[in-house]
Coordinates of C-alpha atoms in Angstrom, one line a residue:
M1 CA -67.8 -76.2 53.5
K2 CA -68.9 -77.4 56.7
E3 CA -69.0 -80.8 55.4
L4 CA -65.7 -80.1 53.3
E5 CA -64.2 -79.4 56.9
L6 CA -63.1 -76.2 55.5
S7 CA -63.0 -72.9 57.7
P8 CA -63.5 -69.4 56.5
Y9 CA -60.0 -67.6 56.7
K10 CA -59.5 -63.1 56.6
I11 CA -57.5 -62.0 54.0
Q12 CA -54.0 -60.8 55.8
V13 CA -53.9 -56.8 53.9
T14 CA -50.0 -56.0 54.4
Q15 CA -47.5 -53.6 53.0
P16 CA -45.8 -53.6 49.6
L17 CA -42.8 -55.4 49.9
K18 CA -40.1 -55.9 47.6
E19 CA -37.4 -58.3 47.4
D20 CA -35.3 -56.5 49.2
H21 CA -36.8 -54.9 51.8
T22 CA -36.1 -57.8 54.0
Q23 CA -32.2 -57.7 53.1
R24 CA -32.0 -54.2 54.0
R25 CA -33.9 -54.3 57.8
S26 CA -30.9 -56.8 57.8
E27 CA -28.5 -54.8 57.2
F28 CA -30.0 -52.2 59.3
A29 CA -30.1 -54.2 62.3
Q30 CA -26.3 -55.6 61.9
L31 CA -25.0 -52.1 61.1
M32 CA -26.9 -50.3 64.8
L33 CA -25.5 -53.3 66.9
E34 CA -22.3 -53.2 65.8
K35 CA -21.9 -49.1 65.7
L36 CA -23.6 -49.3 69.0
Q37 CA -21.0 -51.9 70.3
T38 CA -17.9 -49.5 69.7
G39 CA -19.4 -46.7 70.8
E40 CA -20.0 -45.3 67.9
I41 CA -23.1 -44.4 68.8
D42 CA -25.0 -44.3 72.2
V43 CA -28.1 -45.5 71.8
K44 CA -29.3 -42.9 74.6
K45 CA -28.4 -40.2 72.4
I46 CA -30.5 -41.4 70.0
W47 CA -33.9 -39.3 68.9
F48 CA -36.4 -41.4 67.6
S49 CA -39.8 -39.6 65.4
D50 CA -43.2 -40.3 63.9
E51 CA -46.2 -38.6 62.8
A52 CA -49.5 -39.6 63.1
Y53 CA -53.2 -39.1 63.2
F54 CA -55.7 -38.7 66.4
T55 CA -59.7 -38.5 65.3
L56 CA -62.7 -37.8 67.4
D57 CA -63.9 -40.6 67.2
G58 CA -60.9 -42.8 68.5
H59 CA -59.0 -45.9 67.5
L60 CA -60.4 -49.1 66.7
N61 CA -59.2 -51.9 64.6
K62 CA -62.1 -54.0 64.2
Q63 CA -59.7 -57.1 63.1
N64 CA -58.5 -57.7 66.3
Y65 CA -61.1 -57.0 68.6
R66 CA -63.1 -60.7 69.3
Y67 CA -66.0 -61.6 72.1
W68 CA -67.1 -64.1 73.4
G69 CA -71.0 -65.2 75.1
R70 CA -73.3 -67.4 74.1
E71 CA -75.3 -65.6 71.6
R72 CA -74.6 -63.1 69.8
L73 CA -74.2 -59.6 70.9
E74 CA -75.5 -57.1 68.5
I75 CA -72.9 -54.1 69.3
T76 CA -71.5 -51.5 67.1
V77 CA -69.2 -48.8 67.2
V78 CA -71.0 -45.8 65.4
R79 CA -68.0 -44.6 63.7
S80 CA -67.9 -41.6 61.0
L81 CA -66.8 -41.4 57.2
H82 CA -65.2 -38.3 57.4
P83 CA -64.0 -38.2 61.2
K84 CA -62.0 -35.0 62.5
K85 CA -58.8 -35.2 63.1
F86 CA -55.3 -33.8 63.1
L87 CA -52.2 -35.1 62.6
V88 CA -49.5 -34.6 65.2
W89 CA -45.6 -35.1 65.5
C90 CA -43.5 -36.2 68.2
A91 CA -39.9 -37.2 68.9
T92 CA -38.3 -38.9 72.2
S93 CA -35.4 -40.5 73.4
S94 CA -33.6 -41.0 77.1
H95 CA -33.9 -37.1 77.2
G96 CA -37.9 -37.8 77.6
V97 CA -41.1 -37.2 74.7
F98 CA -40.0 -33.8 72.8
G99 CA -44.5 -32.7 71.3
P100 CA -46.5 -32.8 70.4
I101 CA -46.6 -30.7 67.1
F102 CA -50.2 -30.1 65.8
I103 CA -49.9 -30.6 62.0
D104 CA -53.7 -29.4 60.9
G105 CA -54.0 -31.4 57.3
T106 CA -51.4 -33.4 55.9
L107 CA -48.1 -33.0 56.0
S108 CA -45.4 -30.9 53.4
A109 CA -42.2 -30.3 53.3
A110 CA -42.6 -26.5 54.2
N111 CA -44.0 -27.4 57.8
Y112 CA -42.1 -30.0 58.1
R113 CA -39.2 -27.7 58.2
K114 CA -40.3 -25.2 59.6
F115 CA -41.3 -26.7 62.9
L116 CA -37.3 -28.3 62.9
D117 CA -35.9 -25.4 62.3
E118 CA -38.4 -23.3 65.1
E119 CA -39.4 -25.0 67.4
F120 CA -37.9 -28.8 67.5
I121 CA -33.8 -28.1 66.8
P122 CA -34.4 -24.2 69.3
F123 CA -35.3 -26.9 71.8
L124 CA -32.0 -29.4 70.9
H125 CA -30.3 -26.7 71.5
G126 CA -31.0 -24.8 74.3
H127 CA -31.2 -28.3 76.2
D128 CA -27.6 -29.6 74.9
L129 CA -29.1 -31.7 73.1
V130 CA -27.5 -31.3 70.1
Q131 CA -23.6 -32.3 70.0
G132 CA -23.3 -35.6 69.9
H133 CA -26.9 -37.1 69.3
W134 CA -28.4 -38.9 66.3
F135 CA -31.8 -37.4 64.8
M136 CA -33.9 -40.6 63.2
Q137 CA -36.8 -40.3 61.3
D138 CA -38.6 -42.9 58.6
G139 CA -39.4 -42.4 55.0
A140 CA -42.4 -40.0 54.3
R141 CA -42.3 -38.5 51.5
P142 CA -42.4 -35.0 52.8
H143 CA -39.3 -36.4 55.1
R144 CA -36.7 -36.6 51.8
T145 CA -36.6 -33.1 50.4
A146 CA -33.2 -31.8 50.1
D147 CA -34.0 -29.2 51.7
V148 CA -35.5 -30.6 54.6
F149 CA -31.9 -33.0 55.0
E150 CA -30.2 -30.0 54.5
V151 CA -31.6 -28.3 57.7
L152 CA -31.1 -31.3 60.0
N153 CA -27.5 -31.6 57.9
E154 CA -26.6 -27.9 59.3
H155 CA -27.1 -28.9 63.3
F156 CA -26.7 -32.6 62.9
S157 CA -24.1 -33.5 60.6
D158 CA -23.9 -37.1 59.0
R159 CA -25.6 -37.6 62.6
I160 CA -29.2 -39.0 60.4
I161 CA -31.0 -41.5 60.6
G162 CA -33.3 -41.5 57.2
L163 CA -34.6 -43.0 54.0
D164 CA -31.8 -41.1 50.7
Y165 CA -30.2 -39.3 53.5
P166 CA -26.6 -40.9 52.5
S167 CA -27.9 -40.1 48.7
H168 CA -28.1 -36.9 49.3
F169 CA -25.0 -36.4 51.8
Q170 CA -21.8 -38.5 52.5
G171 CA -22.3 -39.8 55.6
G172 CA -25.8 -41.1 58.0
I173 CA -27.2 -44.0 57.8
E174 CA -30.1 -45.1 55.9
W175 CA -33.6 -46.0 56.9
P176 CA -35.4 -48.9 55.7
P177 CA -38.5 -48.8 53.8
Y178 CA -41.7 -50.0 55.9
S179 CA -39.4 -50.4 59.5
P180 CA -42.2 -49.8 61.7
D181 CA -41.5 -52.5 64.5
L182 CA -37.5 -51.0 64.8
N183 CA -39.2 -46.9 65.4
P184 CA -40.5 -46.7 69.7
C185 CA -42.8 -44.4 68.5
D186 CA -44.7 -46.0 65.9
Y187 CA -44.5 -49.5 67.8
Y188 CA -44.9 -47.6 71.3
L189 CA -46.0 -44.0 72.1
S190 CA -48.6 -43.4 69.4
G191 CA -51.2 -46.3 70.6
Y192 CA -49.9 -46.0 74.1
L193 CA -51.0 -42.1 73.6
K194 CA -54.5 -43.1 71.5
S195 CA -55.2 -45.2 74.5
K196 CA -55.1 -41.7 76.7
V197 CA -56.5 -39.8 74.7
L198 CA -59.4 -42.6 73.6
Q199 CA -60.4 -42.8 77.8
T200 CA -60.7 -38.9 78.5
S201 CA -63.5 -39.2 75.2
P202 CA -63.4 -35.5 74.3
T203 CA -65.9 -34.1 71.8
N204 CA -64.1 -31.4 70.2
L205 CA -60.5 -30.8 68.2
P206 CA -59.6 -28.4 71.3
E207 CA -60.6 -31.1 74.1
L208 CA -58.8 -33.7 71.5
K209 CA -55.4 -31.7 71.7
T210 CA -55.9 -30.4 75.9
A211 CA -55.9 -34.6 75.8
I212 CA -52.7 -35.3 73.3
T213 CA -51.0 -33.2 75.1
T214 CA -51.6 -34.2 78.9
A215 CA -51.0 -37.4 77.9
V216 CA -47.8 -36.9 76.7
D217 CA -47.0 -34.3 79.7
T218 CA -47.9 -36.9 82.1
I219 CA -45.5 -40.0 80.8
D220 CA -42.5 -40.7 83.1
S221 CA -39.6 -40.5 81.2
E222 CA -37.9 -39.7 84.5
A223 CA -38.5 -43.6 85.5
C224 CA -35.8 -44.9 83.2
S225 CA -33.9 -42.9 84.0
R226 CA -34.2 -42.8 87.8
I227 CA -33.0 -46.6 87.3
E228 CA -29.7 -46.0 84.9
R229 CA -29.1 -43.4 87.5
F230 CA -29.4 -45.5 90.8
Y231 CA -27.1 -48.7 89.1
K232 CA -25.1 -46.5 87.4
S233 CA -24.9 -48.0 84.2
S234 CA -26.9 -48.5 81.3
R235 CA -29.9 -50.8 82.0
D236 CA -32.3 -52.9 79.7
I237 CA -35.6 -53.0 81.2
E238 CA -39.0 -54.9 81.2
W239 CA -41.8 -53.4 81.1
G240 CA -45.6 -54.1 81.1
I241 CA -49.1 -52.1 80.8
L242 CA -51.9 -52.8 82.8
N243 CA -54.9 -51.1 82.9
D244 CA -53.2 -48.3 80.7
E245 CA -50.4 -47.6 83.5
I246 CA -47.0 -48.9 82.7
Y247 CA -45.4 -50.9 85.2
I248 CA -41.6 -51.9 85.8
L249 CA -40.5 -55.4 85.7
Q250 CA -37.0 -55.5 85.9
S251 CA -33.6 -53.8 84.2
R252 CA -30.2 -55.6 83.0
P253 CA -27.2 -54.2 82.2
V254 CA -26.7 -53.8 79.3
T255 CA -24.2 -55.7 77.5
N256 CA -23.7 -55.5 74.5
A257 CA -24.1 -50.6 74.2
S258 CA -20.5 -50.1 74.7
S259 CA -17.6 -52.1 74.4
E260 CA -15.8 -52.3 77.3
T261 CA -11.9 -52.2 77.5
D262 CA -9.4 -55.3 78.6
F263 CA -8.4 -52.4 81.2
E264 CA -12.4 -52.6 82.5
I265 CA -13.0 -56.0 82.5
K266 CA -9.3 -56.4 84.8
H267 CA -10.9 -54.3 87.3
E268 CA -14.5 -54.4 86.7
F269 CA -15.0 -55.6 90.4
D270 CA -12.3 -53.7 92.4
A271 CA -13.9 -51.0 93.6
P272 CA -17.3 -51.5 95.9
L273 CA -19.7 -52.8 93.5
R274 CA -23.4 -51.2 94.9
C275 CA -25.9 -53.9 94.2
E276 CA -29.3 -54.5 95.0
H277 CA -28.6 -54.1 98.8
E278 CA -24.7 -54.6 99.1
Y279 CA -21.4 -53.1 98.3
F280 CA -18.8 -55.5 96.4
T281 CA -15.7 -55.8 95.8
V282 CA -12.4 -58.4 94.6
A283 CA -10.1 -56.0 95.9
N284 CA -7.4 -57.7 97.5
V285 CA -9.0 -61.1 97.2
G286 CA -8.6 -60.4 93.6
E287 CA -4.7 -60.5 93.3
V288 CA -4.8 -64.0 94.6
M289 CA -7.9 -64.8 93.4
P290 CA -7.8 -63.7 89.4
G291 CA -10.7 -64.4 87.4
A292 CA -13.0 -67.0 88.5
T293 CA -12.5 -69.8 90.8
S294 CA -13.0 -73.4 91.1
P295 CA -16.3 -74.5 92.8
L296 CA -14.0 -76.6 95.0
G297 CA -11.6 -74.1 95.5
I298 CA -14.5 -71.4 96.7
E299 CA -15.2 -74.5 99.2
V300 CA -12.1 -75.2 100.3
L301 CA -11.2 -70.8 100.8
T302 CA -15.0 -70.6 102.5
K303 CA -14.2 -73.1 105.2
S304 CA -10.8 -72.3 105.6
F305 CA -11.0 -68.8 106.5
S306 CA -14.8 -69.2 108.8
N307 CA -13.1 -71.5 111.0
V308 CA -10.2 -68.9 111.5
L309 CA -12.9 -65.6 111.4
K310 CA -15.4 -67.2 114.0
R311 CA -12.0 -68.1 116.4
Q312 CA -11.5 -64.6 115.8
A313 CA -14.9 -63.3 116.8
F314 CA -15.3 -65.2 120.1
E315 CA -12.0 -64.5 121.4
K316 CA -12.3 -60.8 120.7
G317 CA -15.5 -59.8 121.3
I318 CA -16.2 -58.9 117.9
V319 CA -20.1 -58.8 117.4
D320 CA -20.2 -60.1 114.2
N321 CA -22.7 -60.6 110.9
L322 CA -20.5 -62.8 109.3
F323 CA -22.4 -65.7 110.0
Q324 CA -26.1 -64.5 110.5
S325 CA -26.5 -67.6 108.2
K326 CA -25.7 -70.8 108.6
Y327 CA -25.2 -72.4 105.2
F328 CA -22.5 -69.6 103.8
L329 CA -20.2 -66.7 104.5
T330 CA -21.1 -63.6 104.3
G331 CA -18.6 -61.8 104.1
I332 CA -16.7 -63.3 102.0
L333 CA -18.7 -64.9 99.0
P334 CA -18.8 -66.1 95.5
F335 CA -20.1 -63.5 92.5
Y336 CA -19.9 -65.1 89.5
N337 CA -17.6 -67.8 91.2
N338 CA -14.9 -64.9 91.5
M339 CA -14.2 -64.6 95.5
M340 CA -16.0 -61.3 96.5
I341 CA -16.0 -59.1 99.9
T342 CA -18.9 -58.0 101.3
V343 CA -17.5 -54.5 101.9
A344 CA -20.8 -53.6 104.5
E345 CA -20.3 -56.8 106.9
M346 CA -16.2 -56.5 106.7
L347 CA -16.8 -52.7 107.9
I348 CA -19.0 -52.7 110.9
R349 CA -16.5 -56.2 112.2
Y350 CA -14.9 -53.6 114.5
G351 CA -17.0 -50.1 114.5
L352 CA -17.8 -47.6 112.0
N353 CA -15.3 -45.0 113.2
T354 CA -12.2 -47.2 114.9
P355 CA -8.5 -47.8 114.0
R356 CA -9.4 -51.6 112.6
S357 CA -12.0 -50.5 110.5
K358 CA -9.8 -47.5 109.0
G359 CA -6.8 -49.8 108.4
F360 CA -9.3 -52.1 106.3
M361 CA -10.8 -49.7 104.1
I362 CA -6.8 -48.9 103.4
S363 CA -5.5 -52.4 102.8
V364 CA -8.4 -53.3 100.7
F365 CA -8.8 -50.1 98.8
G366 CA -5.9 -47.7 99.8
R367 CA -8.4 -45.2 100.9
L368 CA -10.6 -43.8 103.6
L369 CA -13.9 -44.3 102.2
D370 CA -16.5 -41.8 102.2
D371 CA -19.1 -42.8 100.2
P372 CA -22.5 -41.7 101.8
D373 CA -24.3 -44.7 100.9
L374 CA -22.1 -47.1 101.5
L375 CA -21.5 -46.0 105.1
E376 CA -24.9 -45.5 105.8
Y377 CA -25.6 -49.2 104.6
A378 CA -23.5 -50.2 106.9
G379 CA -24.2 -48.6 109.6
S380 CA -27.5 -50.3 109.5
K381 CA -26.6 -53.3 109.8
V382 CA -24.8 -52.5 113.2
Q383 CA -26.7 -55.1 115.6
G384 CA -24.4 -54.2 118.8
E385 CA -21.9 -51.8 118.7
F386 CA -17.9 -52.9 119.7
K387 CA -16.8 -51.9 122.9
S388 CA -13.0 -51.2 124.0
S389 CA -12.3 -52.7 126.6
L390 CA -8.9 -52.9 129.1
I391 CA -9.0 -56.2 128.2
S392 CA -9.5 -55.4 124.2
D393 CA -6.8 -52.0 124.0
L394 CA -4.1 -54.6 125.4
R395 CA -4.9 -57.7 123.3
Y396 CA -5.1 -55.1 120.3
Y397 CA -1.5 -53.4 121.7
K398 CA -0.7 -57.0 122.2
D399 CA -1.5 -58.3 118.6
L400 CA 0.4 -54.8 116.6
F401 CA 3.6 -55.3 118.1
F402 CA 3.4 -59.2 118.7
F403 CA 1.2 -60.0 115.9
D404 CA 3.9 -62.4 114.3
Y405 CA 5.7 -64.2 117.1
G406 CA 6.0 -67.7 116.4
I407 CA 5.4 -67.9 112.3
E408 CA 8.6 -69.3 111.9
K409 CA 8.5 -72.3 113.5
A410 CA 5.0 -72.7 112.4
K411 CA 6.5 -72.5 108.7
Q412 CA 8.1 -75.3 109.9
R413 CA 5.8 -77.2 110.8
F414 CA 3.8 -76.7 107.4
D415 CA 7.2 -77.3 105.8
N416 CA 6.2 -81.0 105.6
Y417 CA 2.6 -81.5 105.5
H418 CA 1.2 -84.1 103.0
Y419 CA -1.7 -85.5 103.0
D420 CA -2.9 -87.9 100.3
F421 CA -6.3 -87.4 99.0
L422 CA -6.0 -90.3 96.4
K423 CA -6.6 -93.3 99.9
P424 CA -10.6 -92.1 100.0
K425 CA -12.7 -94.0 96.9
T426 CA -15.1 -92.0 95.5
A427 CA -15.1 -88.1 94.8
K428 CA -17.3 -87.9 97.7
E429 CA -14.6 -89.1 100.3
A430 CA -12.1 -87.0 98.4
F431 CA -14.5 -83.8 98.9
K432 CA -15.2 -84.9 102.3
A433 CA -10.9 -85.7 103.2
I434 CA -10.4 -82.6 101.1
L435 CA -12.8 -80.2 103.6
N436 CA -12.1 -81.7 107.0
S437 CA -8.5 -81.2 105.7
C438 CA -9.0 -77.8 106.3
S439 CA -8.8 -77.3 109.8
D440 CA -5.1 -78.4 109.7
F441 CA -4.6 -74.7 108.5
D442 CA -6.5 -72.7 110.9
E443 CA -3.2 -71.5 112.7
A444 CA -1.2 -70.7 108.8
V445 CA -4.1 -68.8 108.3
L446 CA -4.8 -67.4 111.7
Y447 CA -1.2 -66.0 111.3
H448 CA -1.8 -65.0 107.8
M449 CA -5.2 -62.9 108.7
E450 CA -3.5 -61.1 111.9
C451 CA -1.0 -60.2 110.2
S452 CA -2.5 -58.8 107.4
E453 CA -4.9 -57.2 110.0
N454 CA -1.2 -55.8 111.7
S455 CA 0.0 -54.7 108.7
S456 CA -3.0 -52.4 107.8
N457 CA -3.3 -51.3 111.4
W458 CA -0.4 -50.2 111.0
N459 CA -0.5 -48.9 107.5
M460 CA -3.5 -46.3 108.5
Y461 CA -1.3 -44.9 111.5
M462 CA 0.8 -44.0 109.0
F463 CA -1.8 -42.8 106.2
T464 CA -3.1 -40.8 109.2
T465 CA -0.2 -39.0 110.2
L466 CA 0.4 -38.0 106.5
C467 CA -3.9 -36.7 106.3
E468 CA -3.1 -34.8 109.5
A469 CA 0.4 -32.9 108.0
K470 CA -1.6 -32.0 105.2
G471 CA -4.8 -30.6 106.9
N472 CA -6.5 -32.8 104.2
F473 CA -7.2 -35.6 101.4
D474 CA -5.7 -34.9 98.4
N475 CA -3.7 -36.8 96.4
D476 CA 0.2 -35.9 97.4
V477 CA -1.1 -37.8 100.4
Y478 CA -2.1 -41.2 98.6
S479 CA 0.9 -40.4 96.5
D480 CA 3.5 -40.0 99.6
F481 CA 1.4 -43.1 101.2
A482 CA 2.4 -45.5 98.0
S483 CA 5.9 -44.3 98.4
L484 CA 6.2 -45.0 101.8
L485 CA 5.3 -48.0 101.4
A486 CA 6.6 -49.5 98.0
T487 CA 10.0 -48.7 99.9
S488 CA 9.8 -52.2 102.0
S489 CA 12.4 -54.5 100.9
D490 CA 12.7 -58.4 101.0
V491 CA 8.8 -59.1 100.6
E492 CA 8.5 -63.1 99.6
S493 CA 5.7 -61.7 96.6
A494 CA 8.7 -59.9 94.9
N495 CA 11.0 -62.5 95.8
V496 CA 9.4 -64.9 93.6
P497 CA 10.0 -62.4 90.1
Q498 CA 13.3 -61.8 91.6
A499 CA 14.2 -65.3 91.8
M500 CA 12.0 -66.3 88.4
Q501 CA 14.5 -64.3 86.4
D502 CA 17.7 -64.6 88.2
V503 CA 17.1 -68.4 86.8
A504 CA 16.4 -67.2 83.2
D505 CA 19.4 -65.6 82.7
Q506 CA 21.5 -67.6 84.2
I507 CA 20.5 -70.2 81.6
V508 CA 21.0 -67.6 79.3
K509 CA 24.3 -67.9 80.1
D510 CA 24.7 -71.9 80.6
I511 CA 23.5 -72.3 77.0
G512 CA 22.4 -69.3 75.1
K513 CA 18.1 -67.5 74.8
E514 CA 18.1 -69.1 71.1
K515 CA 18.8 -73.0 72.1
F516 CA 16.6 -73.1 75.2
S517 CA 14.2 -71.3 73.8
S518 CA 13.8 -74.0 71.1
L519 CA 13.7 -76.6 73.6
S520 CA 10.5 -78.2 73.1
E521 CA 9.3 -77.8 76.9
E522 CA 9.2 -81.5 77.5
D523 CA 13.0 -81.2 76.1
A524 CA 13.0 -78.3 78.5
E525 CA 12.6 -79.6 81.5
K526 CA 14.2 -82.6 81.4
W527 CA 17.6 -80.8 81.3
L528 CA 17.2 -78.3 83.5
Q529 CA 16.1 -81.6 86.0
T530 CA 19.1 -83.5 85.2
S531 CA 21.7 -80.9 84.2
T532 CA 24.4 -80.3 86.5
S533 CA 25.2 -76.4 86.0
L534 CA 24.7 -73.9 87.8
A535 CA 21.6 -73.3 85.9
G536 CA 19.6 -76.8 86.6
Y537 CA 20.7 -76.3 90.4
K538 CA 19.0 -72.9 90.5
F539 CA 16.1 -74.1 88.5
R540 CA 15.6 -76.9 91.8
Q541 CA 15.9 -75.1 93.8
F542 CA 13.7 -72.1 92.7
I543 CA 10.9 -75.4 92.4
K544 CA 11.9 -76.7 96.1
R545 CA 11.4 -73.4 97.8
H546 CA 8.4 -71.9 95.1
G547 CA 7.2 -75.4 93.8
H548 CA 3.8 -74.5 95.3
R549 CA 3.2 -71.5 93.8
C550 CA 0.6 -70.9 90.5
L551 CA -1.6 -68.6 89.1
R552 CA -4.8 -68.8 91.4
E553 CA -2.1 -70.5 94.0
F554 CA -5.2 -70.4 96.0
D555 CA -7.6 -72.6 94.6
V556 CA -7.3 -75.7 95.5
K557 CA -8.0 -76.9 91.8
S558 CA -4.9 -75.0 90.0
I559 CA -2.0 -77.3 89.1
T560 CA 1.6 -75.7 90.8
W561 CA 4.9 -75.4 89.2
G562 CA 5.7 -78.6 91.7
M563 CA 3.3 -80.8 90.2
D564 CA 3.9 -79.6 86.6
P565 CA 6.6 -77.8 86.4
K566 CA 6.7 -77.4 82.0
L567 CA 4.8 -74.6 83.8
L568 CA 6.8 -73.0 84.9
V569 CA 9.4 -73.7 82.2
K570 CA 7.3 -72.0 79.5
L571 CA 7.6 -68.8 81.6
L572 CA 11.0 -69.1 82.0
Q573 CA 11.7 -69.4 77.9
N574 CA 10.0 -66.3 77.8
L575 CA 12.1 -64.5 80.2
A576 CA 15.7 -65.8 78.5
G577 CA 17.0 -62.8 77.6
T578 CA 15.4 -60.4 79.4
S579 CA 17.3 -57.6 81.1
K580 CA 17.7 -58.4 84.9
E581 CA 16.3 -55.9 87.1
S582 CA 18.8 -55.2 90.3
S583 CA 17.9 -56.5 93.5
K584 CA 15.9 -53.2 95.6
K585 CA 17.4 -51.9 98.2
E586 CA 15.8 -49.8 101.1
D587 CA 16.4 -46.7 101.0
S588 CA 17.4 -44.8 104.3
I589 CA 14.3 -42.8 105.9
D590 CA 16.1 -39.9 105.7
A591 CA 16.2 -40.3 102.1
I592 CA 12.4 -41.3 102.1
F593 CA 11.5 -37.7 103.3
S594 CA 13.0 -35.6 101.4
E595 CA 11.1 -37.0 98.5
L596 CA 8.0 -36.6 99.8
N597 CA 5.4 -33.9 98.5
V598 CA 3.0 -33.1 102.3
P599 CA 5.4 -30.9 104.3
L600 CA 6.4 -32.6 107.7
S601 CA 7.2 -31.2 111.1
F602 CA 9.6 -32.4 113.7
M603 CA 7.3 -34.9 116.1
S604 CA 5.4 -36.7 112.6
K605 CA 8.7 -37.4 111.3
C606 CA 9.5 -38.2 114.4
Y607 CA 6.6 -40.8 114.7
L608 CA 7.1 -41.5 111.2
R609 CA 10.8 -43.1 111.8
F610 CA 9.2 -45.2 114.2
V611 CA 5.9 -46.5 112.0
L612 CA 7.9 -47.2 108.9
P613 CA 9.6 -49.6 109.4
Q614 CA 6.5 -51.4 110.9
C615 CA 4.3 -51.0 108.1
R616 CA 7.9 -52.4 106.1
R617 CA 7.5 -55.6 108.4
G618 CA 4.4 -55.9 108.2
V619 CA 3.9 -55.6 104.9
R620 CA 7.3 -58.7 104.9
R621 CA 4.9 -60.7 106.9
R622 CA 1.9 -60.6 105.5
E623 CA 3.3 -62.1 102.2
F624 CA 5.2 -64.5 104.2
S625 CA 2.3 -65.6 106.2
K626 CA 0.0 -65.7 102.9

C-alpha cells in the first residue's frame, strides 16, 4: 500500500439522512429568521430542551482523541460493557437552565408527560415564563405522542417547535429531523455538563447525580443577562471555554432579532446613547446634519467649531476637556459619520450644577437630565472646577442681554463672501484651501454659538420658573414649556417653508397645478428663471435669499438650491395645489398664560413677562445666525 502511495482512512459513521432532510433544515432556518426579524418570535423566549445519558465511566470518543510522541504509548481507558447510567433532561433559555430531571431506564411518553405536567410547566407558571414563550423539543419518539402534544398545547397554545406537532394541531413549527446542531442543549449544554462531571470522578450513581446537579447550579445564567442589561439591548455574545471555564470574548448588538420601525431608526441617536465609556447624542446637531455626513463636511465642521470653542474657552476661563487630543475634538465627533455630541464633555464646560450646564441640557434634550450614571460619569471627568468670579459673572450677564449685538452688520459682511475653490490644481491643494478658509467664518460661527448658548440660558430661566411654580418636574411643566417656545414668530427656519409655499401657490395661480406638474424639472426651472410672471419673480427672489440652503445644509459637499435649482423645483411641484398655511402671529402674553396648565403666581407671571420675549428673541437670533 505504501508503494502505491495509499493512506488509510477511517470510515465515517453518520446519521441516515433522507433527500429532503437538507431542504427541511434550510426551510426551518429561513422560517425562524423571518419570525425573529418580524418580532413574532423573541429569541429570548424560547425554551430549548433535550435529554442525554450520563455514565459513571465518563465520556470518551476515541475517534476524536490523538496523542503525539516519539514512540507508541500504551494508553488504555477502562470502560464497562454495560456502564451504570441514567438519562438527564434539561431545558434552557435566556432565563437560565431548568433541571436536571433524572430518568431511570429509558424515556417513555408516560414519564416524559409526567415530569412536564408536574415539574417543568408548574415551574414556568410560577415564574411567569409561559405567556409569550415558545417550547422546543426534538424528534425523539416519546416526544411525539398525542398525549404529550395535548399537554404542551394546553399551556403553550401553538407556540411549539417540534417534529410532527403541526400535523396534530394547527400552528406550531416543524422541527427538522437530525438537527442537533440547531439545539443549544445538544451542541453545548450536555457536552459542557459532562466535562464538568468528569472532573469530579464520581464512583456511584448518587455521586453522579450530585455532580450533575452541582454543574447545572454553577452555570452562570446571569452572565449574558448582565451584559444585556448593561447595554440595554439584545446582544450577540461571543464566548470561549478554557480549562472548563467560560470566558466572554465580545458582545455585539443583535441586528436581526427584531425589526425597528422607521421612527426608531430616524431617532436612534436622539437620546444619550451609552457606549463603552461615553454618552453620545445627535439631538440638536441632527437637525442640520440628519443622517451621515460626508468626510469633507465633517472636517470642515470640526475645524470651524474647534476654532471657536478654543476661543470661547480662553476668553471665558472655561476648564475645557474638549481638546485633550490634538488629533480630534472630543466634544463633537463622528459616529458612523453621524455628527455626535459627547454629552459629558459638554455638560462639564461650566460645571455640572450651573445655569449654563442646565441651559445646555434643555437646549439639546428639552429637559434637565437626571440619569445618575450619566451625571456620575460626567463628574468623574471634571479636572478642574469652573470658578465663578465677578468678571465671569459680568461677562455672563453681558452675553445674556447683548449676545446678538452687531449680528446684522456681520451678516452683511458674509452676504457677498466668495472663495474660488477651483484655483487649486490638485485635490490635496483644494482640501487644504477649504480648511484654511474655515477661519474666515470664525465670527459667524461665534455668533451662532453665542446665540444658541444664550437662547438656551433664557429657556432655562423660563423652564425653572415653571418648575418652581408647579413644585416638581412633570408633564404639565414640559407641555407648558413647549407651548411657550412655540409662540415665537418670524423665525428664519420657519420662514423658508412659508416662503416656499407662497411660491408654489403663486405658480398655481399663474399657470395651474396640472400644467406645472406636467413639466419636466428642466422645463419648469427654465420657465421660472425666465418668466416675467409674479411666480417667476418670487422664485428668483427665493433663490436669492435662500439659495444657500438645502437638505444637510451644514455639509459643505451638499448641493444647494442655488447651485442646482432643479432640487427646489421638484419640491415646488409637490407643493403646488396644497393649501397655504397662514402666517403665524404671536399671541398676547395674557392669552398664552390663560392656556397654561401650571398655576402661576403674580410674581411668576411678572417674571415670565420679562423672560418670554427674551426667549423669543433668542430663538429668532439662533435661527438667523444659523
